Every structure is written in structure tokens, then in C-alpha cells.
């Protein structure tokens, strides 16, 4: 069901390749790999991250980070269409009939919402429960992004520390001028690693997670409004109008077109 | 209908020309063009951007960015005048008469609002639907600006990476002192590109998009308030007063003047 | 009516003189004036500003900026005193009598508010209209400050670009060591100009505009509350109490003193 | 009544002494004092501050800044105890009896609140008036802190300008290499002054003012809630419970202990 | 009851060890320890902190900081389970029966809430009191984090000051070129200390405190909602549903599993 997001992955790869090419144009790439520098920049900043969050939460964040590399399908139009079906059925057969539809939803949040309607809970209670849930989902997403953003601030700082360590070393033995250049070159490597880690990997992942989170929260919002609209018994046409305001003009047009095609198709079938 | 915004374009061009002049005063401009430096700064930061947003969204943002180069006409006074007409007609012939006016509005948001009034929907429902729509329009605008702002943070970072790569290369072969200068000159070019890209192109576009977005949201707000005012049946005079608070004093004066001229004209016609 | 704000102007002048003195202590001031550097820093950052805002808005902002150089008189106590008079008259002769007072107010916002009360509009409608107007006044003020803040971020960036251009030029002809110093001196000038422009001129103007805006919004808030209080017909004493909470303790004391003096005067006149 | 805050003053002094010691370890302190550098950093940034705020406001802020050097006694527990007495008296003798207690409060805000209760004003009006007052007190406090925060951003910027001026001077006469070192040393002094002024003096004062402001606003909040609770006539026990939530656990324990001691004392007296 | 948080401590230790290793790879670690540099960076920034907060508050913050090194157990599922028991008992035996359960709660906030229900206070009053308390708990937590964040901004600033002092010293005696290197090495040490202190110790502690605070506030929020739900007498099933929205999907699953096991266990016992 989940598809690898070619763009995210290739963005990362192309970025790395560009860096690689830029380096190799000027000489050997090997000279840019220095174990102690990697140690201090990557592992140093990571240990500051562990102090900040505990390993468990970081594991959780890394698990979430994988999400950034998969396509987040915009389900919003699908969900709205689903509500069109649900609202018509609810009108014809009553709210209890929705229980049968519940199984096919494949979304625990959606299911729980429908269940609360079937159970006959008060609309204000349903809204309160669902809004609290959406709020805390958003909160947990933000925490996941926070891990990467925090790392992205530690990485250049540890890079700078590495450079300072290297500079101090170099400055203390200025006797052999021929060593100054290479020593300083290595000292600068940690700063390079820190900036690279932050700007090519950590910040883009945080940005992608934030986008995916926003898309998911939008879906939850549509589900919340849709469920309350069905419960209140308003006209299915108005429900659809109400939910479509969440869509972008492009999505709206696409969904109109899809609907028109289906109806045309339906008519031709009838005509046969 | 859309007019190229001479100012935006010329701001950009004059900025580039100034940079060009400043460079050429000191020597050949060619020395400032270096393919690998361009590669790492522009394409490197762009690939981080692709990781952050996916190519599709970036394409969308670029499409929106074109808007920044066109004049965003302030339609606010025109819209308010339109409401003067609409409210008078609604008072005389009833709300249903508005359906005929709908076609001439040329704004799907406006049309949908009028349609809801014609359909006799509850004012709270109309407000809720329209406010949600305005909120998500603003949200999508913000996302478009976000692409440029994010790029503007990656560009100098990749510029700095390029400079670090160049410095490390230079420092490792310090044998030939005559090469130090030119090598370092090239190393600094990427930082120059990054700062230029961010401050002359990306940040100004983001700022312009934000201004255009605010103007559009203001119009939507006026439409929303106007539609609800018409539905509530208040006096057309008060509707106009209510909507004019959205205008700046300059716009207000201009609109008063325009009105006065028209009425004068009207009177003179009557007098003839 | 408007008085030049000696402090604002002299702050700026003294700042410039200090810089001038600091420069001239070390040698000729002429060496600090370099046409291409001025070109790239001031005009370069200005062209980025034009791209961001369009020339029209910048003109508007500059017009507003002049306000920063004039004394913004705190009218708050005067306004509160005016309301004392208005509320007493409204109590004695009815709300319609306020129409006569309207002319003397010299503030279109105040006048429109009184007019709405005279016209017998609902208090909620008046509050809504006036609050919306205050919100958009604040918004336009923020936009004016925004122009200067944005310029203040572009100026040092273009200064840095100028320095980078200069450094690259210098590094490419390292043959003549005697030229290195002067070339680098000129390269640093753009950074100096950028920091100076931002910190001595642009940011202080933005700060001053923000203060003036806050004072004006406070006055509008007092007018809004005062008008609604008069309409609701509460006791003039309570209206004054209600409005005085907007004043600082110093202003409150000053206004108490002024009142006491007046009453004393009044008594002595009566006594004569 | 006000006590010098030993900690604030000694923090500042110890900081200055540490800097002094660090300097004197490496040589003469006199070499770190340079009149033109002080001129440009301190007075230059101050003149930008005058442009931003006008001298009058800065004087006000400096007057407020003195507060940062005095102990801000946490009156919260005392105020809550006061309300215990007031609420019991109000219950026994009626709200009018509070007028006699008013004099002993020593806090104009508290007095005005009690007076409004005595005057029989509506609770919503009292809340509105008092909340507006608290809002504007907080606002004026924020303005005072703002002066120091703004200065703290100008100071390092003017330090940097001074360094740039010095560097340009030095670079233009590179003929005598023996002068390079001392000239650059003096150039760096302004940056040192700017960072010192901002981080040892201005930012700590702004932080301290912010803490004192928060403590004062908390007290006002307690007074506001207490006055409305007394007016509503709820049980004195519940009033105390309601107000104690504003206290930290430590303050709460301390206040419980104090109360227990008093009651014990009271019992023992009765027992004698 | 409290367990040392192995991760937080080992993050810190591993970070320090990595720095140690990186340093010792290049030479003696002793060369990186310089008493005056430590003095100015650590104690200098600490004295600015004392000026900002007063020693008492810093002591309090350090006491809180210890919390960062202990495991913050997520009690949320336990609390929700507790409410399952409480709500069933309240339904069977009335709200007064909750008084007996109070003792076992081990949380003054929880106890006070139950007591207010037992005392028969109005739900709005209970909500107001408990929400105010949660707000001020959060506020005090934020103040504790603030101490570390503020220190983290002073530390690199004092490091920079130390480096500037060292540079000025070095530049003034350029006579002996052999001393330049070591002098500059020592000058850079303070910057190194400042960045290290901020990024390996202070910022991670502030981040950890913020996480712990969020977890505690979440618990308080659950307690608040649970107590009001019990008082309102809703079905224990719905209370559980309502409170579970505060849990992450993982916690929810874990709690479902635990419950299922318990019920199974109960059944098998019955079956024997």
C-alpha cells in the first residue's frame, strides 16, 4: 500500500552525489573522510540528542522518519467521497446502519468516530473527544520533528567544536609550517560534516515530516467534521459542500471531474 | 487581465545589474562564474529542497511564484461597490434574485457564497464553511511561501559547504603559494552565490507572495462579511459602512471621490 | 500641530557624528567613502526591497517613516477628558446631542463612532465595525514597519556580498602584496555600510514606528470603549474609571492633578 | 521597605571582576581601555536607542531598571492571607465593611478593586476593568524590558562597526608591520565591549525585569480573582483554596506551616 | 521509586568521552585545560545568570535539573486505569465514597481534585481551580527550563569574550612569533568551552526538562478531565474512551493488551 517516495530519496541522493562530484573535481574524495572528525560530529551531536530525548524516543522518531521516505497519499478526496456514501446510507437506513460500514474504513480514528455516533453519544462529547485526539496526534508528530530539528542544531555546534579542537592542536605546534595546511584542512572537516548533516539530511527530514503531519491532520479534521455532519442529519449535498472547502482548487476540480465521469458512465450503463 | 508587475521584475533586474557592475569594476565578470560552484550551491540546495517537499509541491510553488511577478490588483473597493449593488437588489427583489448576479462575479469563492445564500442555508453554517475555506486558502499560500523561505535557508548553507570544500582542497596543497589566492577566490564564490540566491531572489519572492496572499485574504474576508450582511437583511448603507472598515484611508477616500463623481454625473444627467 | 521629535533626529545625528569622529581619529574620512560599495550595499538591498514590496508600498512606508521623526503626542488623557464631557452631555440631552460635538473631535475614527451611536446602531455591530477597523489599522502599521525591518535584513546581506566580491577580486591578484591591504580595506567597507544602515537607521525607525503605532492603537481602544460606554448609558464617573485603566500611573496622576487644579480654580471663581 | 538584591548586584560585580582578573593575568588592564572604542560602542548604540525610543522613555526604563537591583518580595502568600481576613469580615459585616480595610492595603490596584466592590459595580464590569488594567501594566513592563533588549542588539552591532572601522584603518597602512598587531588589538576592543555590555549588563537586566514583572502580574491576578470571589460571597475556605493554586508547592507548604503555628499558638493561649 | 535515567547520563558521558578521545588523538589533553579560560567562560556566564535570576531561583532550577537525570515514568495509562476503578465505585456507592480512595493516590493534585468533588463544589469552579493550577505548574516548569536556556546563550558569549581578550593580548606583543600559536590556541579555548557547555550540557538538560514537563502536564490534564467526568456521572466506559484519547497508539495497545490478559486471567480462575 505504501509507496517509496522517489523524490525524497533522490533529492537526498542527488545532493550527496553533487557534494561528491564537487569534492572529486578538486582531488581525492578519501581526503574528506576522517574517522575522528566523523566521531565527534555525528556521534557527539547524537549523544547530546540522547541526553535531550532518551534513546527510546529517538528510536520512535527514527521509525517515524521512515515515513518521510514514503509517499503520503492525499486521501482527502477519497474520504470526502466516502462520506457521500455514508451520509446517504445514514439518511435512508438510520445511523445504526453505519456500524456495517465501519470495518471497511481502515482507519482506527475514523472507526472510533463512527462507533461513537452509532453508540448515540452527544455531539459535543464526540467533538471534544475527537478534537483532543487530533490535538495529541499533532503533538506527537511535532515531537518526532523536534528530534530532527534539535539534532540539526547540535550537529553544526559539534562540528564547530571539532574545528576548534583541531585549530588548538595546530596552533600549539606551529614549528613545522608544512603541517599547518593539512592540519587546518582536517580541522575544517568537522564543520563541513556538521553543516552537511544538518542541511542535507536532518532539516529536510524534519520539513518532510511536518508536511506529512499537516496532510494527516487535515484528513482527521475532515473526518471529524464529516462525522458530526452525518450525526446532525444534514443533507448529504450540504455535507459534501462543507467538506470540499478543505480541498485545494486542484483537488476539487479533479474530484468534480471524477464524479462527472462516473455519472456519465452510470448513465450509459442505464441506457444500454 | 493580469499585468506584469514592472516593479518586482525591475527590482530583480536592477539588483542583478548592480552586482554585475560592482564585479566588472574590479575586473572580468567571467572570473565570477564557476560551474562546480554553481552546481553545489544552486543544485545542492535545490536537492535538499526536493527532499523537504517533493518535486510536485515545488512545481506548484514555482507556479505560484509567477504570481509574484504580476500586479495583484486591489479589488477590495470594487468588491465593496459590488456589494452595494447586490444588497440593494436583494432588498428589492429578495435573496433569490442574487442568483442572476452570480455569473458576473468571476470568483468561485464569491459565487459559492451567493449560492449558499440563495439555497437558504443557515448563516452560521455559511460562516463556518466560508471561514474554513479562507483558513485553508491562507494555509496553502503559506506553504507556497514556505518553499521559498526554506530554500533561502538551504542556499547559504550549501554555499558555506562549497567554501569549506574549497578551503580544505586549498589547505592540503599549500606547496605552491601562487595558487593559494585563486583557489581561495573560487572557494568563496559558493558563499557569494548562496547569499545572492537567498537575498536577491528567494526571500524577496517569499515576501511578495506573502503580501499578495494578505491582499487576497482581505478580499475573501470582505466577501464573507458582505454575504452574511446581505443575508441578514441589514440596510445597504450600513453594509457599506461595515465593509469600508477593511479599506485603508487612501482607498476609502478614492472610493468616496469615485462615488461622488458618479452621483454628480447622475445628477447632471437627471438635470438634463 | 505636529512637532519635530528632537530626540529621534538628534539620536540619528549623534550616532552619525560618533561614527564620523571614530573614523577621523584614525585618518581621513574620505577613505571611507567608496561609490561602488555604496552602490551595492544601499541600492542593491533597496532593489531587493522593491522586489519584495513594489515601489508604491515602499513610498507609502517612507511617508509613514516621516512620522517617526515627529513627536507623537499622547492624547490618551485628552481623549478621556473629552469622554467625560461627552458622557455628561449625552446623559443630560440624549445621545442625539452628540452629533453637535462630533465636528470638534478632529479624528475620523472618533467621528464615525459617534455617528454610529447617533444613528442608533446596535452596540455589537458598532463594536464589530470599530474592532475590525482597529485591527486593520494595526495591520497597515505593521506593514509599514515590515518594510524597514525587511530592508534591515537585506542591508547586511548585500554588505556581505560586496565584501565577498572584493575579497575574490583581491585574492585573484595576489602578485602585488602592497595592494592587498587597501583592496581588503575597500572590501570590508560594504559590510560596514550594511551594518550601519541596518542598526543606526533602519531598525531604529522600525522600532520608533512600532511605538507610535502602539500609542495610536491604545487611543483607538480608548475611543472604542468610551463610545460603547456612553451608548450603554452608564454613569459618567464609572466611564472615567473604566477608561483610566488604559493610562500609566504617571499619566493618571498628571490627569488627577490637572483636574484638581481646575476644580480648585472653579471653586475660587465661585468664591469670588 | 525595599531591600537591595545582593545577588543581582554581586552577580554583576563578580562578572566584572572575573573579566578584570582574566585581563590582568595577561598584562596591563589599561591596554583594554580605549576612549574612542568606548565612544563608538556604548554611545553609538545608545544613540540608536534614543532614535528608537526617545530619551523620555529610556529615562523611564532606566528608572524601572533600578527595580531589577532590589529584592522583589513575593507578596502572594501575604495577599492570600489578607483575603482570608477580608472574606471573613465581608461575610459577617457585609461588603460595605471592606471600605475600612481599604486604607491598610498599600496597593492602589487592590484599593481600587475593593472600592468598586463597595460601590456595588457589576462583577463583569469589575473583571473587565481590572483585567484591562493588568493587561496594560504587563504591556508597560514589557516596554521597559524592550528598551534593554533593543540596546542589547545594538551594542554588539556597534562593536562590530568599530572593529570594521579599525580594520579598514589598519589595512590601509600596512607599510609598518610592527603596527599591525596593536592596531588590530584596538580594533577588536569594540567587539569585546559590545558583547560585554550586552551579555553581562543589558540582557541580565532585561531578564531580571521580566521575572519581577511576572511576579507582580501574578499578584495582580490573585487580587483580581480574590476580589471577585469575595463579591460573589463564596465560602472563605473555598476562596483560600481557589487562590492557593497560584502558589508554588514550596510557598503553599510554607503558608500551611505558618498557619498551623499560628493556630497552635492560639490554642495554647486559650489553654492557659 | 525514582530510577536513574541511564540514557540521559550516558548520553552526557559518551559525549564527554568522544570529546576527550578527539582531543587525545591529537596530543595531550592537559593542553586543553586552562584555569583562567574556565574561570571566564563558566563562572563569567554563571554570574550573568545570577544577575538575571538571583541565586535562589537558580538553586531551584538546579534541583529541578536533577529530575532530568531520572526516568520520568509515563503514568498516563496507570492514571486512566485508576479512573476506571474510581468511576465504577462512584457510580455504585456515590461520590462521597471517593474520599476513602484519596489516600492511595500519592499525588496532591489528584487528591485535591477528588476532595473538591467530595465537597460538592460546582464543576465550573473545580475546572477553573484545576486549570489555573495546571497553568501555573507549567509556568514554573518553563521558568526552570528558562534558567538553562538563558545560561546556554550566555556561555558562548562569554567564551567569545575570553577569546577576544586572548586575541588582544596576543596582538599586542607580536614581537616573538613563536608565542603567537600557543597564545591563540589558549584564546580559542574559551570559545570551545562555551560551545561545549551550551550544546552538550545546558541545552540537552533544558530539552529533557521540557519533555518531562510535557509528560507531567499531560497527566494533570487527564486527571482534570477524569475528575470532571466522574463528577458528571457519565458511564465508566465512556470515561475510559474519553481519557484514552490522551494516549499514543502504542500506549493504547499496551493498555488494551494488559486489560485483555487480566480478563482472560480472571476467566481462567473462574473456570477452575
PDB file of C-alpha atoms in Angstrom, chain D residues 118-244:
ATOM      1  CA  UNK D 118     -18.036  48.626  47.838  1.00  0.00           C
ATOM      2  CA  UNK D 119     -19.604  50.822  45.138  1.00  0.00           C
ATOM      3  CA  UNK D 120     -21.700  47.815  44.097  1.00  0.00           C
ATOM      4  CA  UNK D 121     -20.478  47.641  40.493  1.00  0.00           C
ATOM      5  CA  UNK D 122     -21.369  44.606  38.398  1.00  0.00           C
ATOM      6  CA  UNK D 123     -18.837  41.724  38.641  1.00  0.00           C
ATOM      7  CA  UNK D 124     -18.368  41.607  34.835  1.00  0.00           C
ATOM      8  CA  UNK D 125     -17.569  45.312  34.766  1.00  0.00           C
ATOM      9  CA  UNK D 126     -15.094  44.930  37.643  1.00  0.00           C
ATOM     10  CA  UNK D 127     -13.423  41.988  35.911  1.00  0.00           C
ATOM     11  CA  UNK D 128     -13.219  43.879  32.620  1.00  0.00           C
ATOM     12  CA  UNK D 129     -11.755  46.995  34.231  1.00  0.00           C
ATOM     13  CA  UNK D 130      -9.233  45.078  36.329  1.00  0.00           C
ATOM     14  CA  UNK D 131      -8.194  42.731  33.503  1.00  0.00           C
ATOM     15  CA  UNK D 132      -7.645  45.675  31.168  1.00  0.00           C
ATOM     16  CA  UNK D 133      -5.525  47.319  33.841  1.00  0.00           C
ATOM     17  CA  UNK D 134      -3.438  44.144  34.376  1.00  0.00           C
ATOM     18  CA  UNK D 135      -3.017  43.848  30.589  1.00  0.00           C
ATOM     19  CA  UNK D 136      -1.675  47.386  30.301  1.00  0.00           C
ATOM     20  CA  UNK D 137       0.574  47.047  33.360  1.00  0.00           C
ATOM     21  CA  UNK D 138       2.137  43.975  31.713  1.00  0.00           C
ATOM     22  CA  UNK D 139       2.417  45.943  28.493  1.00  0.00           C
ATOM     23  CA  UNK D 140       4.289  48.808  30.123  1.00  0.00           C
ATOM     24  CA  UNK D 141       6.606  46.331  31.863  1.00  0.00           C
ATOM     25  CA  UNK D 142       7.300  44.672  28.515  1.00  0.00           C
ATOM     26  CA  UNK D 143       8.171  48.080  27.061  1.00  0.00           C
ATOM     27  CA  UNK D 144      10.718  48.652  29.830  1.00  0.00           C
ATOM     28  CA  UNK D 145      12.347  45.281  29.148  1.00  0.00           C
ATOM     29  CA  UNK D 146      12.176  46.059  25.446  1.00  0.00           C
ATOM     30  CA  UNK D 147      14.470  49.067  25.865  1.00  0.00           C
ATOM     31  CA  UNK D 148      17.201  46.851  27.341  1.00  0.00           C
ATOM     32  CA  UNK D 149      16.688  44.035  24.838  1.00  0.00           C
ATOM     33  CA  UNK D 150      16.877  46.504  21.952  1.00  0.00           C
ATOM     34  CA  UNK D 151      20.038  48.045  23.349  1.00  0.00           C
ATOM     35  CA  UNK D 152      21.452  44.523  23.698  1.00  0.00           C
ATOM     36  CA  UNK D 153      21.028  44.016  19.943  1.00  0.00           C
ATOM     37  CA  UNK D 154      22.533  47.397  19.015  1.00  0.00           C
ATOM     38  CA  UNK D 155      25.582  47.091  21.309  1.00  0.00           C
ATOM     39  CA  UNK D 156      27.341  44.181  19.517  1.00  0.00           C
ATOM     40  CA  UNK D 157      26.388  45.683  16.146  1.00  0.00           C
ATOM     41  CA  UNK D 158      28.126  48.961  17.012  1.00  0.00           C
ATOM     42  CA  UNK D 159      31.010  46.919  18.434  1.00  0.00           C
ATOM     43  CA  UNK D 160      31.316  45.242  15.052  1.00  0.00           C
ATOM     44  CA  UNK D 161      31.171  48.595  13.249  1.00  0.00           C
ATOM     45  CA  UNK D 162      34.005  49.842  15.440  1.00  0.00           C
ATOM     46  CA  UNK D 163      36.061  46.775  14.607  1.00  0.00           C
ATOM     47  CA  UNK D 164      35.391  47.266  10.899  1.00  0.00           C
ATOM     48  CA  UNK D 165      36.474  50.911  11.098  1.00  0.00           C
ATOM     49  CA  UNK D 166      39.656  49.827  12.886  1.00  0.00           C
ATOM     50  CA  UNK D 167      40.372  47.054  10.387  1.00  0.00           C
ATOM     51  CA  UNK D 168      39.937  49.360   7.427  1.00  0.00           C
ATOM     52  CA  UNK D 169      42.335  51.871   9.008  1.00  0.00           C
ATOM     53  CA  UNK D 170      44.895  49.168   9.713  1.00  0.00           C
ATOM     54  CA  UNK D 171      44.643  47.602   6.263  1.00  0.00           C
ATOM     55  CA  UNK D 172      45.219  50.923   4.548  1.00  0.00           C
ATOM     56  CA  UNK D 173      48.639  51.433   6.133  1.00  0.00           C
ATOM     57  CA  UNK D 174      50.191  48.004   6.041  1.00  0.00           C
ATOM     58  CA  UNK D 175      53.626  49.551   5.454  1.00  0.00           C
ATOM     59  CA  UNK D 176      54.803  49.233   9.021  1.00  0.00           C
ATOM     60  CA  UNK D 177      54.214  45.579  10.057  1.00  0.00           C
ATOM     61  CA  UNK D 178      55.033  46.359  13.694  1.00  0.00           C
ATOM     62  CA  UNK D 179      51.874  48.454  13.927  1.00  0.00           C
ATOM     63  CA  UNK D 180      49.549  45.738  12.603  1.00  0.00           C
ATOM     64  CA  UNK D 181      49.233  43.862  15.893  1.00  0.00           C
ATOM     65  CA  UNK D 182      48.413  46.788  18.195  1.00  0.00           C
ATOM     66  CA  UNK D 183      46.089  48.345  15.609  1.00  0.00           C
ATOM     67  CA  UNK D 184      44.115  45.137  15.262  1.00  0.00           C
ATOM     68  CA  UNK D 185      44.085  44.697  19.040  1.00  0.00           C
ATOM     69  CA  UNK D 186      42.373  48.052  19.396  1.00  0.00           C
ATOM     70  CA  UNK D 187      40.006  47.226  16.526  1.00  0.00           C
ATOM     71  CA  UNK D 188      38.865  44.100  18.375  1.00  0.00           C
ATOM     72  CA  UNK D 189      38.212  46.023  21.592  1.00  0.00           C
ATOM     73  CA  UNK D 190      34.919  47.467  20.346  1.00  0.00           C
ATOM     74  CA  UNK D 191      33.553  43.996  19.601  1.00  0.00           C
ATOM     75  CA  UNK D 192      34.623  42.980  23.094  1.00  0.00           C
ATOM     76  CA  UNK D 193      32.858  45.977  24.635  1.00  0.00           C
ATOM     77  CA  UNK D 194      29.696  45.302  22.651  1.00  0.00           C
ATOM     78  CA  UNK D 195      29.480  41.649  23.668  1.00  0.00           C
ATOM     79  CA  UNK D 196      30.284  42.514  27.291  1.00  0.00           C
ATOM     80  CA  UNK D 197      27.703  45.297  27.505  1.00  0.00           C
ATOM     81  CA  UNK D 198      25.006  43.068  26.008  1.00  0.00           C
ATOM     82  CA  UNK D 199      25.694  39.856  27.891  1.00  0.00           C
ATOM     83  CA  UNK D 200      26.841  40.992  31.316  1.00  0.00           C
ATOM     84  CA  UNK D 201      24.656  44.052  31.775  1.00  0.00           C
ATOM     85  CA  UNK D 202      21.780  44.574  29.349  1.00  0.00           C
ATOM     86  CA  UNK D 203      20.404  41.074  28.829  1.00  0.00           C
ATOM     87  CA  UNK D 204      20.605  40.127  32.546  1.00  0.00           C
ATOM     88  CA  UNK D 205      18.762  43.323  33.497  1.00  0.00           C
ATOM     89  CA  UNK D 206      16.073  42.594  30.898  1.00  0.00           C
ATOM     90  CA  UNK D 207      15.768  39.025  32.249  1.00  0.00           C
ATOM     91  CA  UNK D 208      15.504  40.230  35.825  1.00  0.00           C
ATOM     92  CA  UNK D 209      12.862  42.817  34.903  1.00  0.00           C
ATOM     93  CA  UNK D 210      10.881  40.127  33.151  1.00  0.00           C
ATOM     94  CA  UNK D 211      10.939  37.920  36.261  1.00  0.00           C
ATOM     95  CA  UNK D 212       9.904  40.799  38.520  1.00  0.00           C
ATOM     96  CA  UNK D 213       7.130  41.697  36.107  1.00  0.00           C
ATOM     97  CA  UNK D 214       5.826  38.121  36.136  1.00  0.00           C
ATOM     98  CA  UNK D 215       5.765  38.088  39.936  1.00  0.00           C
ATOM     99  CA  UNK D 216       3.874  41.381  40.024  1.00  0.00           C
ATOM    100  CA  UNK D 217       1.353  40.263  37.414  1.00  0.00           C
ATOM    101  CA  UNK D 218       0.772  37.071  39.404  1.00  0.00           C
ATOM    102  CA  UNK D 219      -0.060  39.173  42.460  1.00  0.00           C
ATOM    103  CA  UNK D 220      -2.458  41.302  40.462  1.00  0.00           C
ATOM    104  CA  UNK D 221      -4.109  38.149  39.145  1.00  0.00           C
ATOM    105  CA  UNK D 222      -4.571  36.865  42.696  1.00  0.00           C
ATOM    106  CA  UNK D 223      -6.038  40.202  43.763  1.00  0.00           C
ATOM    107  CA  UNK D 224      -8.422  40.187  40.803  1.00  0.00           C
ATOM    108  CA  UNK D 225      -9.679  36.657  41.472  1.00  0.00           C
ATOM    109  CA  UNK D 226      -9.866  37.297  45.218  1.00  0.00           C
ATOM    110  CA  UNK D 227     -11.939  40.441  44.872  1.00  0.00           C
ATOM    111  CA  UNK D 228     -14.424  38.778  42.538  1.00  0.00           C
ATOM    112  CA  UNK D 229     -14.627  35.773  44.842  1.00  0.00           C
ATOM    113  CA  UNK D 230     -15.404  37.976  47.855  1.00  0.00           C
ATOM    114  CA  UNK D 231     -18.045  39.848  45.886  1.00  0.00           C
ATOM    115  CA  UNK D 232     -19.721  36.599  44.822  1.00  0.00           C
ATOM    116  CA  UNK D 233     -19.986  35.711  48.503  1.00  0.00           C
ATOM    117  CA  UNK D 234     -18.457  32.235  48.340  1.00  0.00           C
ATOM    118  CA  UNK D 235     -17.228  30.474  51.428  1.00  0.00           C
ATOM    119  CA  UNK D 236     -13.914  31.936  52.767  1.00  0.00           C
ATOM    120  CA  UNK D 237     -12.449  28.398  52.838  1.00  0.00           C
ATOM    121  CA  UNK D 238     -13.109  27.944  49.116  1.00  0.00           C
ATOM    122  CA  UNK D 239     -11.708  31.398  48.366  1.00  0.00           C
ATOM    123  CA  UNK D 240      -8.470  30.393  50.054  1.00  0.00           C
ATOM    124  CA  UNK D 241      -8.374  27.100  48.114  1.00  0.00           C
ATOM    125  CA  UNK D 242      -9.018  28.985  44.891  1.00  0.00           C
ATOM    126  CA  UNK D 243      -6.242  31.469  45.480  1.00  0.00           C
ATOM    127  CA  UNK D 244      -3.679  28.943  46.699  1.00  0.00           C
TER     128      UNK D 244
END
